[in-house]
XYZ file of C-alpha atoms in Angstrom:
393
model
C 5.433 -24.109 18.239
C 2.545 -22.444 16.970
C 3.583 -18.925 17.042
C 7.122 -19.655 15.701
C 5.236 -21.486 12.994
C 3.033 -18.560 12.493
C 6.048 -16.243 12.189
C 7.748 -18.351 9.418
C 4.367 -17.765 7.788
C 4.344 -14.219 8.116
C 7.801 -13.779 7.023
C 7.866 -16.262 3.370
C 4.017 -14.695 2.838
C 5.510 -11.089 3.163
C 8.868 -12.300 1.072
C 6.635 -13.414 -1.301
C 4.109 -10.339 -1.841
C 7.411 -8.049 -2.294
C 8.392 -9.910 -4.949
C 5.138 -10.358 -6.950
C 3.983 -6.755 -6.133
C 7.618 -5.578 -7.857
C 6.434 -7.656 -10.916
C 3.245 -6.306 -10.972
C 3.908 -2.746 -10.078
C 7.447 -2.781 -12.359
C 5.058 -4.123 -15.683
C 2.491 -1.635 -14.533
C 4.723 1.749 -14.543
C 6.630 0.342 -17.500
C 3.520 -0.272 -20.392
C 2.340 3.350 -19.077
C 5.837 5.027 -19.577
C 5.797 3.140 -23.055
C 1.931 4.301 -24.166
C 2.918 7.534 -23.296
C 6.412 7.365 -24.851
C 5.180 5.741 -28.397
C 5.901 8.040 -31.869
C 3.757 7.830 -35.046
C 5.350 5.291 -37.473
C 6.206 6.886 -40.896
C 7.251 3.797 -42.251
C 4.258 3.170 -44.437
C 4.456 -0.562 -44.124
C 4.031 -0.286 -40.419
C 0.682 2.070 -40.916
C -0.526 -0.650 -43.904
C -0.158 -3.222 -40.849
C -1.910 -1.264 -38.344
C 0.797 0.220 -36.232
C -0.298 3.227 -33.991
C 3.223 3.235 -32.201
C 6.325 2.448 -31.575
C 9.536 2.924 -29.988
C 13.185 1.927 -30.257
C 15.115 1.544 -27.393
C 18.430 0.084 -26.110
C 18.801 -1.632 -22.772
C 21.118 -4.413 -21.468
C 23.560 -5.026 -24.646
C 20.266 -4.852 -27.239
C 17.843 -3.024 -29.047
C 14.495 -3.231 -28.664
C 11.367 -1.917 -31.035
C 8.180 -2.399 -29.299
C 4.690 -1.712 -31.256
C 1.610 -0.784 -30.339
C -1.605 -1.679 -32.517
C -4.592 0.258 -32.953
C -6.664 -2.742 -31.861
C -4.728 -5.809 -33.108
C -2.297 -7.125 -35.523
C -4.283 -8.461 -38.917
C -2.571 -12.160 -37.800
C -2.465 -12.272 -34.564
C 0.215 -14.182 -33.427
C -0.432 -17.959 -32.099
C 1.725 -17.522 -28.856
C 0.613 -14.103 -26.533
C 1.891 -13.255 -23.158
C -0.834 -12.353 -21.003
C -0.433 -9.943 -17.691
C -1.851 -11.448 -15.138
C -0.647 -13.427 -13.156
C 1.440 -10.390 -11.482
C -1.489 -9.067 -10.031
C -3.504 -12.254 -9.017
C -0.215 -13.639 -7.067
C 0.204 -10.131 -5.823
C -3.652 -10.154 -4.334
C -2.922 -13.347 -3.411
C -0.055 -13.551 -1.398
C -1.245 -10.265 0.645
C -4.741 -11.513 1.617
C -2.514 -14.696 2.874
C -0.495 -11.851 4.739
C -3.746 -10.285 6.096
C -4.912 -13.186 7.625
C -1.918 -14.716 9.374
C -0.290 -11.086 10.593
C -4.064 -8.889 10.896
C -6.622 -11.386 11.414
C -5.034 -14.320 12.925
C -4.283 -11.628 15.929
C -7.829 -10.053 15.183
C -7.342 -9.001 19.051
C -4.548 -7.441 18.961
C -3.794 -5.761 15.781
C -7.221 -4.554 14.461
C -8.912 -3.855 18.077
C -7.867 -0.836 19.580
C -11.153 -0.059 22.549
C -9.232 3.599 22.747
C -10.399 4.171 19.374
C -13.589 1.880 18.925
C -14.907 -0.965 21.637
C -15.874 -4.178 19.115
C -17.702 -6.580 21.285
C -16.205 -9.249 19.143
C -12.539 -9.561 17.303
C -14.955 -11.596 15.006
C -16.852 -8.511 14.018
C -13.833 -6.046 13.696
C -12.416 -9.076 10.792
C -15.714 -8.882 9.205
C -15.680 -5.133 8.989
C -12.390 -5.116 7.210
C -13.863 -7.942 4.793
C -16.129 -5.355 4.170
C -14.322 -2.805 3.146
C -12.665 -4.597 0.647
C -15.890 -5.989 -0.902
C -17.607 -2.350 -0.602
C -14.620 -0.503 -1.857
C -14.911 -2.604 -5.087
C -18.314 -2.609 -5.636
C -18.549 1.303 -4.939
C -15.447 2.236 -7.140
C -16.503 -0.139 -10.053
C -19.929 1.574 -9.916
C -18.612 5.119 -9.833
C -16.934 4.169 -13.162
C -19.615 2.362 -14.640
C -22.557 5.343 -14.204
C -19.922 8.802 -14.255
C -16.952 7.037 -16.975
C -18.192 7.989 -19.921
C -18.527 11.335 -21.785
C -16.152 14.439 -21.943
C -15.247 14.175 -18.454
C -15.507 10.929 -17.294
C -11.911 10.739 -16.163
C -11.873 14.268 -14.081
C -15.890 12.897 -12.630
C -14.863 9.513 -11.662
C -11.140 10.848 -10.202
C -12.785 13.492 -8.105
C -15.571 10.932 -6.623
C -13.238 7.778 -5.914
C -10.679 10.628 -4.248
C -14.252 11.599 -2.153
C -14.635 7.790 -1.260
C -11.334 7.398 -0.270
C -11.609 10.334 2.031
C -15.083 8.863 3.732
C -13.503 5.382 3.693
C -10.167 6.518 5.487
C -12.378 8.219 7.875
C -13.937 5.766 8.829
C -11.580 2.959 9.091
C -9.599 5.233 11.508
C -12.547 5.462 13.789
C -13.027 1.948 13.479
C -9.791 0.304 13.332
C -6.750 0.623 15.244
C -4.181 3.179 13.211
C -2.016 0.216 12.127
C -4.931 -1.819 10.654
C -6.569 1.210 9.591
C -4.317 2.256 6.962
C -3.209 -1.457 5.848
C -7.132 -1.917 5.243
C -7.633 1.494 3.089
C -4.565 0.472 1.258
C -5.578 -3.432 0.907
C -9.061 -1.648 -0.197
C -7.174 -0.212 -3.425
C -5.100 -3.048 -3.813
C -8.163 -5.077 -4.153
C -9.208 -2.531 -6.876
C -6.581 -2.332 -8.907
C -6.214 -6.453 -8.986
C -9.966 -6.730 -9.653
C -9.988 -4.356 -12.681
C -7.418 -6.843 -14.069
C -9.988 -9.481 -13.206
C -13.129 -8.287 -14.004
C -12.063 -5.877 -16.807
C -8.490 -5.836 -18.199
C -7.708 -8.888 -19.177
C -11.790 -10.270 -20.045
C -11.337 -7.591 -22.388
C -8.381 -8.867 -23.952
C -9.865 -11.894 -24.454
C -12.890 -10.608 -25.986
C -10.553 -9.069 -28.647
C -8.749 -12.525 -28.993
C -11.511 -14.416 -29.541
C -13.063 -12.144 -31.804
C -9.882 -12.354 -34.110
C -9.254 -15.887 -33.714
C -12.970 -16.204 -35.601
C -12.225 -13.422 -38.472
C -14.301 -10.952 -36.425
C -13.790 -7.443 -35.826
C -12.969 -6.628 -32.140
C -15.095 -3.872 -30.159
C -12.526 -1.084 -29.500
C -14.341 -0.241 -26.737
C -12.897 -3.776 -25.153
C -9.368 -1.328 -25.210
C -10.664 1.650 -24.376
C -12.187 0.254 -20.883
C -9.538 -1.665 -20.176
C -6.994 1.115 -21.102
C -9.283 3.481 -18.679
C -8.954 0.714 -15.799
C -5.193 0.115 -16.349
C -4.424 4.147 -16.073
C -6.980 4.194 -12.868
C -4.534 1.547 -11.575
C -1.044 3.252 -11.989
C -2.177 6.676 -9.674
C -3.758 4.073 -6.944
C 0.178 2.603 -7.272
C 2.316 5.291 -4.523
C -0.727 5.601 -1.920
C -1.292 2.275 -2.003
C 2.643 1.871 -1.279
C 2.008 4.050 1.179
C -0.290 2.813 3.086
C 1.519 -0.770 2.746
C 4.566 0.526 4.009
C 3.366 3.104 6.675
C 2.717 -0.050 9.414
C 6.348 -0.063 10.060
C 5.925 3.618 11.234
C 3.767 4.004 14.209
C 4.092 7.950 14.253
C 2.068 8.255 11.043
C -0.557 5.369 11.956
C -1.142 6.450 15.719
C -0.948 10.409 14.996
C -4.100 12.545 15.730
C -6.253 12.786 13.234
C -4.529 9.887 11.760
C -7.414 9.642 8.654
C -5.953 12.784 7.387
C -2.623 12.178 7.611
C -3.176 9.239 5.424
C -5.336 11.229 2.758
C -2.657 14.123 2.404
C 0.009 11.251 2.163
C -1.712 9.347 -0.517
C -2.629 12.822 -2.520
C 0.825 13.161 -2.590
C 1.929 10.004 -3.783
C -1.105 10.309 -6.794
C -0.133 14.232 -7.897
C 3.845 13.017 -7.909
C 3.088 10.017 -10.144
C 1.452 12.102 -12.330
C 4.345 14.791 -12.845
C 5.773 11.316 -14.147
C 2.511 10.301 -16.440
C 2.994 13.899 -17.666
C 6.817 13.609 -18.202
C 6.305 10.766 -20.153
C 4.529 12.499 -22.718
C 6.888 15.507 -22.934
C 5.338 17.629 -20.203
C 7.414 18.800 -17.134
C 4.808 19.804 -14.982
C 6.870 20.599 -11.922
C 3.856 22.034 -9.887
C 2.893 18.669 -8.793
C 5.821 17.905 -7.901
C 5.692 21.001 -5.559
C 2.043 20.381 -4.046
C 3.135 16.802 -3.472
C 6.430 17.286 -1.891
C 4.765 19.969 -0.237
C 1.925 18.291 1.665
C 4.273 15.613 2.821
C 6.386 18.148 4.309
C 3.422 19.757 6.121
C 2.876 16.590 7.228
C 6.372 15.459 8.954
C 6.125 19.443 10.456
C 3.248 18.736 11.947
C 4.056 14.912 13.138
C 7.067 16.143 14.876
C 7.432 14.598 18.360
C 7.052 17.137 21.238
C 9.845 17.062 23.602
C 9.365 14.651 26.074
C 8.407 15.502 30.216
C 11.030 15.118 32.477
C 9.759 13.273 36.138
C 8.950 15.943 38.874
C 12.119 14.680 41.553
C 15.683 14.221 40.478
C 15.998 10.567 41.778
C 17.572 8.631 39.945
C 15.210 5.688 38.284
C 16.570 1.704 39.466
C 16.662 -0.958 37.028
C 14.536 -2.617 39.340
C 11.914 -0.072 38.953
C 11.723 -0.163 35.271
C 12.414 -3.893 35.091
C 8.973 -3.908 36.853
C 7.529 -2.487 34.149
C 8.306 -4.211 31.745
C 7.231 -7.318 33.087
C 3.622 -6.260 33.762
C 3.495 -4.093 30.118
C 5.996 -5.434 27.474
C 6.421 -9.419 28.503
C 2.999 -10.678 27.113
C 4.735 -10.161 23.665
C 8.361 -9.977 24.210
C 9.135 -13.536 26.085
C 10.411 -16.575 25.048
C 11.299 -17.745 21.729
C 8.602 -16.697 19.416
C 9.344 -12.856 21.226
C 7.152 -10.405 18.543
C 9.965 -9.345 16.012
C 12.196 -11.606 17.912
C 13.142 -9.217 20.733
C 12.985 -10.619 24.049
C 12.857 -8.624 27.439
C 12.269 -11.446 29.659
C 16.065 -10.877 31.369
C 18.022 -7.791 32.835
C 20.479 -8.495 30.030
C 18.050 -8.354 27.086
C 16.160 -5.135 28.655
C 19.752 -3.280 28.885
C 20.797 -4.279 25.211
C 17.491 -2.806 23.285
C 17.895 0.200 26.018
C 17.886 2.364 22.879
C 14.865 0.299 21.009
C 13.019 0.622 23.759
C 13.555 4.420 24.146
C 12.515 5.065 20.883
C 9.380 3.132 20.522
C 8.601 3.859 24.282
C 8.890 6.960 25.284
C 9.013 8.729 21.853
C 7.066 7.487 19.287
C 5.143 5.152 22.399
C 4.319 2.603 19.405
C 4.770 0.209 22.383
C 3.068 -1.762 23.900
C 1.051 -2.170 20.583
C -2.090 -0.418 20.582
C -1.333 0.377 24.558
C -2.817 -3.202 24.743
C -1.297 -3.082 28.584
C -2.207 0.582 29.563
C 1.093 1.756 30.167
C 0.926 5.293 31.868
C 2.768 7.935 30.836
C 4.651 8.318 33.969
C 5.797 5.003 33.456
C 7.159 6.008 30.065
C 8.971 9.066 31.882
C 10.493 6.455 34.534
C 11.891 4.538 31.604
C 13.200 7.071 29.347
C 15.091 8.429 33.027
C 16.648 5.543 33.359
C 18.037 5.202 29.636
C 18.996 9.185 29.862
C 20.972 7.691 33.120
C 23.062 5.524 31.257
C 20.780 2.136 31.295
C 22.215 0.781 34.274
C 21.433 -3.140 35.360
């Protein structure tokens, strides 16, 4: 019952990390769209209160005038709503995720001995801790010593893009593909969350505090945490990415897999900012351009070779491949916690995913995971025969 428990858990955690990482993500790429979007009042009422911005806009049946404050209102408001909790239940729910799917199956998932031979599953699950902890600690310091000053932004977006690089590197030498890239994206995740944490909202309530007790706030509370939140919003599409790109083995087990997943996450940060840039009037298509164009580059070169035909024309017997996939495919596919629930532990369920298995077989050969059961390639010939054949019990 164990592993049908475990895949109830996998499936309500994941449910549940969608849904708070739309929140988070949604409130993210909205408040940037609306600094960006904000006009000078000329009501001089609204400059006597402090208003830097605003904006009217109609959505759902209403109108709608947000404001933006230089630092804060003169009365601040008794009742605030605060940003948070998106990003903490976001963080959350997909360490939860991590543990049950990644290092639960520490073995399986994260271990790959073609690509680096742990001695210990236990080690590999420490390494990944790692990078989330380092990846933190190294981004939080490049913006702490190289942030400030003229270029700050353009110094600090040129050395976390040179960490990334290193860090993908090496988690693709380490890991295998599938854990590689979740861990590099879980990395940034971890970021963006703790600059809410650590920076964002303490901030805030520095600026609270100080005007619940007639102080004036530090603008540079708003000016960090402003810095932090726009650091956040181009870590947003590669860290989608990289999220998403599990459910694709051709990207995660390509050669030189690491770069695959830095020209894919460049991509993702020069098109969302063609979109930062549209928001404040500027149609800067050339981003657009390089972006869509290194992703195309990309699929050109991932494009599967055509596959070997077998040496002899005879024709390939159920029996032979049903052979197979009881010594390669069964140790995950049998019984009623099957991985993904497909089972190929009878001549009826091997013929019905016939074209399943062709795909992640013999042309993507996702499966088995990791080639956890050293499944030759002549074996993967023998199999995609017999589907070409018609599949035949």
């Amino acid at each position: 019952m164990l592993p049908y428990a475990m895949n109830w858990a996998d499936l309500l955690l994941r449910w549940l990390h969608v849904i708070v990482a739309i929140a988070w993500i949604g409130s993210s790429f909205y408040f940037v769209w609306l600094d960006n979007s904000l006009e000078k009042p000329t009501d001089p009422e609204l400059k006597a209160r402090g208003v830097d911005g605003e904006l009217w806009a109609v959505h759902g049946g209403g109108f709608y005038n947000p404001q933006k404050y230089r630092v804060a209102p003169k009365n601040l408001p008794q009742h605030l709503h605060w940003f948070y909790w998106e990003s903490y239940s976001t963080w959350l729910s997909g360490f939860a995720l991590l543990c049950v799917l990644y290092f639960y199956h520490a073995g399986i998932f994260i271990v790959d001995p073609r690509v680096f031979a742990w001695s210990s599953p236990g080690y590999a699950v420490a390494a990944m801790l790692g990078f989330l902890v380092v990846g933190w600690l190294v981004y939080d310091g490049i913006c702490r010593v190289f942030g400030q000053g003229k270029n700050g932004d353009l110094t600090v977006g040129i050395l976390v893009a040179v960490y990334v690089l290193i860090a993908a590197w090496l988690a693709c030498h380490l890991f295998a593909g599938r854990a590689a890239f979740l861990i590099i994206g879980a990395m940034l995740g971890s970021s963006m969350s703790a600059n809410v944490f650590f920076w964002i909202i303490p901030g805030q309530r520095r600026v609270v505090a100080a005007m619940r007790a007639g102080q004036t706030p530090d603008p540079m509370d708003g000016k960090r945490g402003k810095q932090r939140s726009v650091h956040n919003t181009y870590f947003t599409l590669p860290v989608l990415f990289a999220m998403l790109s599990n459910h694709y083995s051709f990207v995660y087990d390509a050669p030189n897999n690491w770069m695959v997943l830095v020209l894919m996450m460049l991509a993702g940060a020069l098109i969302r900012q063609f979109f930062v840039l549209k928001h404040k009037g500027a149609w800067k298509w050339q981003y657009w351009i390089v972006g869509g164009g290194l992703i195309m580059a990309v699929a050109v070169a991932l494009a599967p070779k055509p596959q070997p035909s077998l040496a002899n024309a005879k024709p390939i017997t159920f029996a032979q491949v049903q052979h197979i996939v009881q010594e390669r495919c069964l140790l995950c596919h049998s019984g009623a916690a099957a991985s993904k629930g497909v089972r190929l532990d009878s001549a009826s369920d091997i013929v019905s995913h016939a074209q399943a298995i062709y795909q992640q077989v013999v042309v993507l050969k996702a499966m088995p995971l990791n080639n956890a059961t050293q499944m030759t390639d002549l074996e993967r010939a023998e199999i995609g025969q017999w589907i070409k054949d018609g599949a035949k019990p």
